PDB file of C-alpha atoms in Angstrom:
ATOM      1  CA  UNK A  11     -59.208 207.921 -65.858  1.00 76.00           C
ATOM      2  CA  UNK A  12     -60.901 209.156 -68.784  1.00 81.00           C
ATOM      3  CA  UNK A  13     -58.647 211.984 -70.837  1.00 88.00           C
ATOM      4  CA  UNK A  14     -60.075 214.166 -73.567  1.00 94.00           C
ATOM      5  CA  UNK A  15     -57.436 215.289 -76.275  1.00 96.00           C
ATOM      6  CA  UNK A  16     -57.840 218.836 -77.559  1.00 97.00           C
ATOM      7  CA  UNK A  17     -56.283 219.775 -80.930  1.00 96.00           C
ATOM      8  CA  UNK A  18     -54.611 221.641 -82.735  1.00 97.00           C
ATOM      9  CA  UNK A  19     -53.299 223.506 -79.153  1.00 96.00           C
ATOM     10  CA  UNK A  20     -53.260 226.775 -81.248  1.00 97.00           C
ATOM     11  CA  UNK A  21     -54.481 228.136 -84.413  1.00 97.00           C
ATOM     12  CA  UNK A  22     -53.644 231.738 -86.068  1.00 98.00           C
ATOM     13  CA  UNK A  23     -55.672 232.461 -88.925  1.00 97.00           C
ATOM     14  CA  UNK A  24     -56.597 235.219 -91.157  1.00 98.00           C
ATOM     15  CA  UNK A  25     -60.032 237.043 -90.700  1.00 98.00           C
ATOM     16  CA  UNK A  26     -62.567 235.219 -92.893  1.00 98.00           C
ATOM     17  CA  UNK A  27     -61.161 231.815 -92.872  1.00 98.00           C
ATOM     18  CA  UNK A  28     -62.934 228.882 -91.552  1.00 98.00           C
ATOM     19  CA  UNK A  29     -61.459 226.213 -88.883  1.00 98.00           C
ATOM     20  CA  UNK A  30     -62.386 223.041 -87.022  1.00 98.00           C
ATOM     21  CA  UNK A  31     -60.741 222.375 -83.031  1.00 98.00           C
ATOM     22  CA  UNK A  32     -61.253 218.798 -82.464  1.00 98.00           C
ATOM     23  CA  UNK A  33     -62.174 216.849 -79.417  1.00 97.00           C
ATOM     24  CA  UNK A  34     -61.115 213.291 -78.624  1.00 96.00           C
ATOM     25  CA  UNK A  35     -61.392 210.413 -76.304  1.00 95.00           C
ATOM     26  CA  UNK A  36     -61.694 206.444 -75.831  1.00 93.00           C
ATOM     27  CA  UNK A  37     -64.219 207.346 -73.118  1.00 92.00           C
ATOM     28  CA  UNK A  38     -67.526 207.954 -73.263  1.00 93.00           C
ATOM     29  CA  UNK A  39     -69.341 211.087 -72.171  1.00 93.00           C
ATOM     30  CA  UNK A  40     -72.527 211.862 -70.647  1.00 92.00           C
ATOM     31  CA  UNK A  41     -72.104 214.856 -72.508  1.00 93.00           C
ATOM     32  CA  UNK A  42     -69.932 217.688 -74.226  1.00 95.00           C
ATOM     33  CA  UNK A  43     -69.526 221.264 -73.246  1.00 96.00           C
ATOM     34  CA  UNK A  44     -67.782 223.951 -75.089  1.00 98.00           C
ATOM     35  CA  UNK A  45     -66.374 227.116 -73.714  1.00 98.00           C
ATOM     36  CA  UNK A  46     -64.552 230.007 -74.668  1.00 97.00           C
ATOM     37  CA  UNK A  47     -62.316 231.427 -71.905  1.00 96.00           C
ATOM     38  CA  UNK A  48     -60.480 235.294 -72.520  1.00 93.00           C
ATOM     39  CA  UNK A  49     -57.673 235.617 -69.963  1.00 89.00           C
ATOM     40  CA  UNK A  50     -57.774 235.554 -66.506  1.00 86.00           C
ATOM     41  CA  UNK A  51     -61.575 235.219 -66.443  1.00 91.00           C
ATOM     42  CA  UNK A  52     -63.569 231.949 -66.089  1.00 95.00           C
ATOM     43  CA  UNK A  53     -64.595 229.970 -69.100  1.00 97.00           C
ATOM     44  CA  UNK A  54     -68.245 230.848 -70.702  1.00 97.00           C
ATOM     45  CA  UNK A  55     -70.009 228.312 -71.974  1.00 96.00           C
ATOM     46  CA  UNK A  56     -71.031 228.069 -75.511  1.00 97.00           C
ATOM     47  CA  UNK A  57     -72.983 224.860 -75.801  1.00 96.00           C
ATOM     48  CA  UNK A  58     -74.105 221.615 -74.301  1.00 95.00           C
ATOM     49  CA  UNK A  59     -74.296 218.522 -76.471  1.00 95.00           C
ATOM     50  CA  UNK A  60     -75.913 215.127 -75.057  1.00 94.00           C
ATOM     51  CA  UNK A  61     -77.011 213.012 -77.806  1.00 94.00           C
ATOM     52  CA  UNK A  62     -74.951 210.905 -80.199  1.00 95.00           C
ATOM     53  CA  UNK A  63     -74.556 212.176 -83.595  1.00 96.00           C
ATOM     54  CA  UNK A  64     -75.976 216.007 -82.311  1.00 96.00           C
ATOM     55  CA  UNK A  65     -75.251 219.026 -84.502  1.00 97.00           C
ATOM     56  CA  UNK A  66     -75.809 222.498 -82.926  1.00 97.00           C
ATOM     57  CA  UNK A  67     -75.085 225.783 -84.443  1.00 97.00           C
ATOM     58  CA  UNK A  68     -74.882 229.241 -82.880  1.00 96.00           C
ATOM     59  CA  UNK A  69     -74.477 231.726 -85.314  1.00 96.00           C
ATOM     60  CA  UNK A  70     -71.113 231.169 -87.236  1.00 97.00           C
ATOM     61  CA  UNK A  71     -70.511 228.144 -84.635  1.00 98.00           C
ATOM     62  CA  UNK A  72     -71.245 225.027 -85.583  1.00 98.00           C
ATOM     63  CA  UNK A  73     -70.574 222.047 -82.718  1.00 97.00           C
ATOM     64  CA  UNK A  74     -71.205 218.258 -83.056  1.00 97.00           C
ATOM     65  CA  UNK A  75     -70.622 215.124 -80.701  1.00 97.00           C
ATOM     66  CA  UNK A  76     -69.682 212.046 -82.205  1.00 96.00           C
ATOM     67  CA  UNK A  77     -72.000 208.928 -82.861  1.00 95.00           C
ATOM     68  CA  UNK A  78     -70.145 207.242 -79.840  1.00 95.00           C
ATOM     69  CA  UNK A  79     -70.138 209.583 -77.463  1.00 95.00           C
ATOM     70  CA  UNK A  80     -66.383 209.658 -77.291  1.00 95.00           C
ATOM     71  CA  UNK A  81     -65.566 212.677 -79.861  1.00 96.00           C
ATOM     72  CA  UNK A  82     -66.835 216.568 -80.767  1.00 97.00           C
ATOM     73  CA  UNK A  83     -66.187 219.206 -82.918  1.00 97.00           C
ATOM     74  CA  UNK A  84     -66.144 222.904 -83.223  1.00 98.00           C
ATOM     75  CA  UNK A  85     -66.067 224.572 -86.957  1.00 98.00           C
ATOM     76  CA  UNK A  86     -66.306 228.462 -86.976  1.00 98.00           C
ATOM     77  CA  UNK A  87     -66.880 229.852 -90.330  1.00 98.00           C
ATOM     78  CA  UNK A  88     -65.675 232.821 -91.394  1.00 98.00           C
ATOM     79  CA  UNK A  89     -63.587 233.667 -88.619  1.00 98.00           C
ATOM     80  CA  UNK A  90     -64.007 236.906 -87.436  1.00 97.00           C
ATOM     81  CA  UNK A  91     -61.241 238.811 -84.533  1.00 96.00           C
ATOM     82  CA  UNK A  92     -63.321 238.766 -82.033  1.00 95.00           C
ATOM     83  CA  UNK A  93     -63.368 235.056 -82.038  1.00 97.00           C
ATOM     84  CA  UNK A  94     -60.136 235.151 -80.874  1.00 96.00           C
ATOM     85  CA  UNK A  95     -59.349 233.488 -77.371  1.00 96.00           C
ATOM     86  CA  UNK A  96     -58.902 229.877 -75.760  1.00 97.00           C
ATOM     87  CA  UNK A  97     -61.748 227.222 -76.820  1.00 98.00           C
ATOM     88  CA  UNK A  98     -62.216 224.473 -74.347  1.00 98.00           C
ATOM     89  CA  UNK A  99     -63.952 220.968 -74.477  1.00 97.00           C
ATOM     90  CA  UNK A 100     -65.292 219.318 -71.519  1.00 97.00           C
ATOM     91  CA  UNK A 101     -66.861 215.929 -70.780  1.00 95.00           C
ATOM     92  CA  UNK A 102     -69.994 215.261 -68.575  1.00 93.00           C
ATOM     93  CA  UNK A 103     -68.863 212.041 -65.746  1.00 90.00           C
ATOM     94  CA  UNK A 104     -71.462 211.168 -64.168  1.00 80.00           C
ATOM     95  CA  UNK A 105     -70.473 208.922 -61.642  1.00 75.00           C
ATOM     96  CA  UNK A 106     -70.039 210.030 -57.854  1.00 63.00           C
ATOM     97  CA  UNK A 107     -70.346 213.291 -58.587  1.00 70.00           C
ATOM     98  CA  UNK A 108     -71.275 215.062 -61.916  1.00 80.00           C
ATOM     99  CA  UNK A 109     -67.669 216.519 -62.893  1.00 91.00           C
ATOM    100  CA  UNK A 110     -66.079 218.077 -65.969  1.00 94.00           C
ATOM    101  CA  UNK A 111     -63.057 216.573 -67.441  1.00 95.00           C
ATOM    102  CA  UNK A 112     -61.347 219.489 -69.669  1.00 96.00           C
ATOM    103  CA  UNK A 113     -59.119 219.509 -72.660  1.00 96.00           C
ATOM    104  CA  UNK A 114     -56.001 221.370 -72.646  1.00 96.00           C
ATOM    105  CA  UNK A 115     -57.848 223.530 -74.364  1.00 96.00           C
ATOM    106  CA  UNK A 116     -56.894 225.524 -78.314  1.00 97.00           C
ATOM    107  CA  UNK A 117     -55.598 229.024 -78.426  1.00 97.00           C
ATOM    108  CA  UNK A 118     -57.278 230.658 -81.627  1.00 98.00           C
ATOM    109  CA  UNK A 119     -55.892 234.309 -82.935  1.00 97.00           C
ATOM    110  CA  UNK A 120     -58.024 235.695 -85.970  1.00 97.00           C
ATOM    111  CA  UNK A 121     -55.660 238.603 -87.385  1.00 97.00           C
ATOM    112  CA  UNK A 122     -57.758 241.290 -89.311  1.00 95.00           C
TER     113      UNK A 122
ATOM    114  CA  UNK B 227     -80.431 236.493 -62.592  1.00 63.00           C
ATOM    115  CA  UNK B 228     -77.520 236.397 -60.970  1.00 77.00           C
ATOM    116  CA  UNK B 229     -73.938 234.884 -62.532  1.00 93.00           C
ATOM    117  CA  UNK B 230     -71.735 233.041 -60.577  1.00 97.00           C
ATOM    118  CA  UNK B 231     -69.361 235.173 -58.216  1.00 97.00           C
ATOM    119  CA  UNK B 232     -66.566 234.610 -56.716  1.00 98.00           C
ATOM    120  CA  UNK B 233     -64.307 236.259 -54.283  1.00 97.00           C
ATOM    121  CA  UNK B 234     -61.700 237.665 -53.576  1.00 97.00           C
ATOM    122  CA  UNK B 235     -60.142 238.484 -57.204  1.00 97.00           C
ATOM    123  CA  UNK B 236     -56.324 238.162 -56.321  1.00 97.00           C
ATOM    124  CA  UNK B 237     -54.941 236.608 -53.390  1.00 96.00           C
ATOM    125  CA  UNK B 238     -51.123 236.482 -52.774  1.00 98.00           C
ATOM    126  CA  UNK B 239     -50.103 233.903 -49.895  1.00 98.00           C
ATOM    127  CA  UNK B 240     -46.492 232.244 -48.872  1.00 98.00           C
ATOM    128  CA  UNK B 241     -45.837 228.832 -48.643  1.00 98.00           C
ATOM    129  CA  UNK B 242     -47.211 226.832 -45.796  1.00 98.00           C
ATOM    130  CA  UNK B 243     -50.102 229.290 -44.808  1.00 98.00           C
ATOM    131  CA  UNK B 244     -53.853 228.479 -45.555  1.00 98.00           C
ATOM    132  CA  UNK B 245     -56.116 230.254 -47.689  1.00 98.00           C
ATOM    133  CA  UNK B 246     -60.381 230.116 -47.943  1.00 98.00           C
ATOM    134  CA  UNK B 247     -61.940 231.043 -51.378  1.00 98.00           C
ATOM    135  CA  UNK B 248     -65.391 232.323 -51.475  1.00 98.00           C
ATOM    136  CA  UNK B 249     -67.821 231.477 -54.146  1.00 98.00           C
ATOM    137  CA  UNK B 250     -71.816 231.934 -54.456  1.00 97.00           C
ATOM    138  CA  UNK B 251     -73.777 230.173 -57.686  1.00 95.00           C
ATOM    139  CA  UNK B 252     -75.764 231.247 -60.158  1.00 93.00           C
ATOM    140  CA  UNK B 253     -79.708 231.879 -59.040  1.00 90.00           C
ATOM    141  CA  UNK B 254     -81.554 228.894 -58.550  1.00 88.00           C
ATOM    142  CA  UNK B 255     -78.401 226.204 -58.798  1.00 93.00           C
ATOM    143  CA  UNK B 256     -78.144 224.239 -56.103  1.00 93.00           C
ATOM    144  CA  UNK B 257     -74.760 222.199 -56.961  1.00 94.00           C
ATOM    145  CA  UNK B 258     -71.639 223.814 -56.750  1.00 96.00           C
ATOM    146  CA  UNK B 259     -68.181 222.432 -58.052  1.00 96.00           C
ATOM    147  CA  UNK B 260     -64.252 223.459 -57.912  1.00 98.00           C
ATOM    148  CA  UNK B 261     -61.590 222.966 -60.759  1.00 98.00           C
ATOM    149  CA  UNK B 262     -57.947 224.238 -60.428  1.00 98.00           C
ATOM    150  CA  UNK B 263     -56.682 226.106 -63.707  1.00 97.00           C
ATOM    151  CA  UNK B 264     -53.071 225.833 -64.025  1.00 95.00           C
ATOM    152  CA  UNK B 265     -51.267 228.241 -66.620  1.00 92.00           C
ATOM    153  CA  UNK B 266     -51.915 226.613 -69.810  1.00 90.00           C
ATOM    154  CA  UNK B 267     -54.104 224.238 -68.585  1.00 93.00           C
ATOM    155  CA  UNK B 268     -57.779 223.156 -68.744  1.00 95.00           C
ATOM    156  CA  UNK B 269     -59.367 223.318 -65.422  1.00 96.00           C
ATOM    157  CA  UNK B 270     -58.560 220.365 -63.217  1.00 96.00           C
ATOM    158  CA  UNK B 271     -61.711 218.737 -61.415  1.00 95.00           C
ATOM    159  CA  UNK B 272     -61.301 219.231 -56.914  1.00 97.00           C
ATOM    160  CA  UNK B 273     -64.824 218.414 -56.002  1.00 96.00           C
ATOM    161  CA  UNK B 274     -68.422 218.881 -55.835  1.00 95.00           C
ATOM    162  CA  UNK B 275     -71.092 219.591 -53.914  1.00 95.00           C
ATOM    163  CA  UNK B 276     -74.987 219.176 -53.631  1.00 93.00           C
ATOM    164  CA  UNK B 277     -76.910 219.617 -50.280  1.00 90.00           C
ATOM    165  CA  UNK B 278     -74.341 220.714 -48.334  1.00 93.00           C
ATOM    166  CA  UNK B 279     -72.480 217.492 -48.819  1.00 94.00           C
ATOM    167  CA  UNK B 280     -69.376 216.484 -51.085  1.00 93.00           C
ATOM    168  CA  UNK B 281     -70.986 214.795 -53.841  1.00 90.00           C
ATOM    169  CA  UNK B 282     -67.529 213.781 -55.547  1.00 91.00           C
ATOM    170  CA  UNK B 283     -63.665 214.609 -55.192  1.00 93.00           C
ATOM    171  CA  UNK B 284     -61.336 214.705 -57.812  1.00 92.00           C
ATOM    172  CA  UNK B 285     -57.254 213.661 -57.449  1.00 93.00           C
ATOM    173  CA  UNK B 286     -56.542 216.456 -54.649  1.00 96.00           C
ATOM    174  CA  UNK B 287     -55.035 215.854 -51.306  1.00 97.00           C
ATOM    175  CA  UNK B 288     -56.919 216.422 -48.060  1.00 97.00           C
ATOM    176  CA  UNK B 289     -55.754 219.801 -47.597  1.00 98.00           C
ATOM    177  CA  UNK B 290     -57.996 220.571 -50.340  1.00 98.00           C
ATOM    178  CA  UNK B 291     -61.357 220.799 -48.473  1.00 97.00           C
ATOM    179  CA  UNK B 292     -65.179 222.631 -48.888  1.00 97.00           C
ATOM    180  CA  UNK B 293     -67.694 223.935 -47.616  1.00 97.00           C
ATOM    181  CA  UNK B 294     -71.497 224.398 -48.875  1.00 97.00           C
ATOM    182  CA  UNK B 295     -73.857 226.586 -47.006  1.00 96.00           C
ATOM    183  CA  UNK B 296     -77.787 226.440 -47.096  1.00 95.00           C
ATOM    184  CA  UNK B 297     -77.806 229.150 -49.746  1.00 94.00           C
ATOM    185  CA  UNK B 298     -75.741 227.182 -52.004  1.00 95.00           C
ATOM    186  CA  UNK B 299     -72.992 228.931 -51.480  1.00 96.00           C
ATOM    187  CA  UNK B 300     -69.611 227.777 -51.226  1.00 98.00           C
ATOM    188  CA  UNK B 301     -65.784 227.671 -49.224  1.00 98.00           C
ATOM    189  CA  UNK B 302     -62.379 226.167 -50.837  1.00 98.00           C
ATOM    190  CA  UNK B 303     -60.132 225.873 -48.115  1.00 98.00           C
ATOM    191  CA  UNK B 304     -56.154 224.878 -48.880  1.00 98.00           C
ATOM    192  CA  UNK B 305     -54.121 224.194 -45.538  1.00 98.00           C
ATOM    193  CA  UNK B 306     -50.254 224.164 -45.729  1.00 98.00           C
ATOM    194  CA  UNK B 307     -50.399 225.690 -49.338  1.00 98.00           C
ATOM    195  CA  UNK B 308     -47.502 224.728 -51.665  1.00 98.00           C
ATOM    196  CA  UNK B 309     -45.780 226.797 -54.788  1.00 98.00           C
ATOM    197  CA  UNK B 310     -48.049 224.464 -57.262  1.00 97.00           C
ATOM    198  CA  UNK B 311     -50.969 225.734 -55.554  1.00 98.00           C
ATOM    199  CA  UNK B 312     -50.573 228.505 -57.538  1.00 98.00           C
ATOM    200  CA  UNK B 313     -53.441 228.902 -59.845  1.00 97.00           C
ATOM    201  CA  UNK B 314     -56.593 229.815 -61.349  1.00 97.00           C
ATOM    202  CA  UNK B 315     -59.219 228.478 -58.663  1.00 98.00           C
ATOM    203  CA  UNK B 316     -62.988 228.742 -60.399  1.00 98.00           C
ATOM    204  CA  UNK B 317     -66.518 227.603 -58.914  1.00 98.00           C
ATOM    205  CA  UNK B 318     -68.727 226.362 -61.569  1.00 97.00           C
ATOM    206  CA  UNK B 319     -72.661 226.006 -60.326  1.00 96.00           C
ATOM    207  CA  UNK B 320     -75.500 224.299 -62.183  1.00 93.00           C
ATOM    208  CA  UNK B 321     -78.363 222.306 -60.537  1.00 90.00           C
ATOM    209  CA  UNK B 322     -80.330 218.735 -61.917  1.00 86.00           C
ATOM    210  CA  UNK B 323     -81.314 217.323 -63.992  1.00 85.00           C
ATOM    211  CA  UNK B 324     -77.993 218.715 -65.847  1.00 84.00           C
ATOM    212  CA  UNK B 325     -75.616 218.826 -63.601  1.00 86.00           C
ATOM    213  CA  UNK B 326     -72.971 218.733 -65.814  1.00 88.00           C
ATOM    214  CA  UNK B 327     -73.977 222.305 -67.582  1.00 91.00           C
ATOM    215  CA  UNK B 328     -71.789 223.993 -65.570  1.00 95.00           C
ATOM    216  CA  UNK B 329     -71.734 227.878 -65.236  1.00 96.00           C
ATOM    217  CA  UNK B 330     -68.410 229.138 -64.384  1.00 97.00           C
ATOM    218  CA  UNK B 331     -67.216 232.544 -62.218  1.00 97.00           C
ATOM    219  CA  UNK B 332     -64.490 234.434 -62.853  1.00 97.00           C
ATOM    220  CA  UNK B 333     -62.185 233.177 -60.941  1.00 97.00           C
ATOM    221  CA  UNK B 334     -59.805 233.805 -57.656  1.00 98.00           C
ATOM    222  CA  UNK B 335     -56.406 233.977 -59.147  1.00 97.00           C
ATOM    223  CA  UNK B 336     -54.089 232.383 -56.152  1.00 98.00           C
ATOM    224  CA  UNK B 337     -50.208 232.994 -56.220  1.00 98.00           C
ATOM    225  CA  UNK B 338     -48.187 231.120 -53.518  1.00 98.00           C
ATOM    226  CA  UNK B 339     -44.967 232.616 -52.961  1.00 97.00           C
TER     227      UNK B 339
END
């Protein structure tokens, strides 16, 4: 059963800081999805990372998967409020079927 | 294009009836797949499908079934639902080669009673 570990579960921070949510597993992934997810709406994905060792930025985003496949990372610099909301990880399975498995996910609140 | 959409919004059913959640994908995706989002929980994998077949099943019970028509879209159907089945129910759709970019509705927001 392959488990991905999301942490920390919830970050407050003051507008302008920087953070990191971390991502981690013993299993391997085909791949790494983030999301963001405001309340009681459906999670929007933010990226898709596939290759070992991949960086991808978006904006103020930055978002890597580890050399093994197992790992990622999210760093936001300069947190602004309107990053505020839950971040979620998920790992590509592809076995029968193509599922996601999800972290439990990090609340983030960026006070102004 | 088209999002994913999912219907209805709210549901409110008592214990032991059944319910069916409606969901149609995103323009040109031809997989569709179910996760269960408990509160304070990351969405739980039910099951997939691709071609109007199930094309994987996560740890639910066989009262959890589906449905995919030849448009792609798609039925969740719980029989004899239960208090825990309370929940966040989302459809996710995406289509190969990267079927596991998956594009997520909004949600049907189930509360069992």
């Amino acid at each position: 059963t392959q488990l991905l570990e999301q942490s920390p579960q919830f970050l407050s921070i003051q507008e302008g800081e920087n953070l990191t949510v971390y991502c981690n597993s013993s299993s391997v992934f085909s791949s790494l999805q983030w999301y963001r997810q405001e309340p009681g709406e459906g999670p929007v994905l933010l990226v898709t990372v596939v290759t070992g060792g991949e960086v991808k930025k978006l904006k103020r985003l930055t978002f890597q998967f580890g050399d093994a496949r197992k790992d990622s990372s999210l760093h936001i610099t300069a947190a602004q409020p309107g990053d505020t909301g839950l971040y979620l990880c998920a790992g590509g399975v592809m076995e029968y079927g193509n599922k996601l498995v999800f972290g439990a996910g990090t609340i983030l609140r960026v006070k102004s | 294009e088209t999002g994913v959409t999912q219907s209805p919004t709210h549901l409110i059913k008592t214990r032991g009836q059944q319910v069916t959640l409606r969901c149609s994908s995103q323009s040109g995706h031809n997989t569709v797949s179910w996760y269960q989002q408990a509160l304070g929980q990351g969405p739980q994998f039910i099951f997939q499908y691709y071609r109007e077949e199930e094309n994987g099943r996560g740890n639910f019970p066989p009262r959890f079934s589906g449905l995919q028509f030849p448009n792609y879209s798609s039925e969740l159907n719980v029989n004899a639902l239960e208090l825990d089945d309370s929940a966040l129910y989302l459809c996710a759709s995406s289509s190969p080669p990267r079927v596991d970019e998956q594009f997520f509705g909004p949600g049907t927001r189930l509360t069992v009673l």
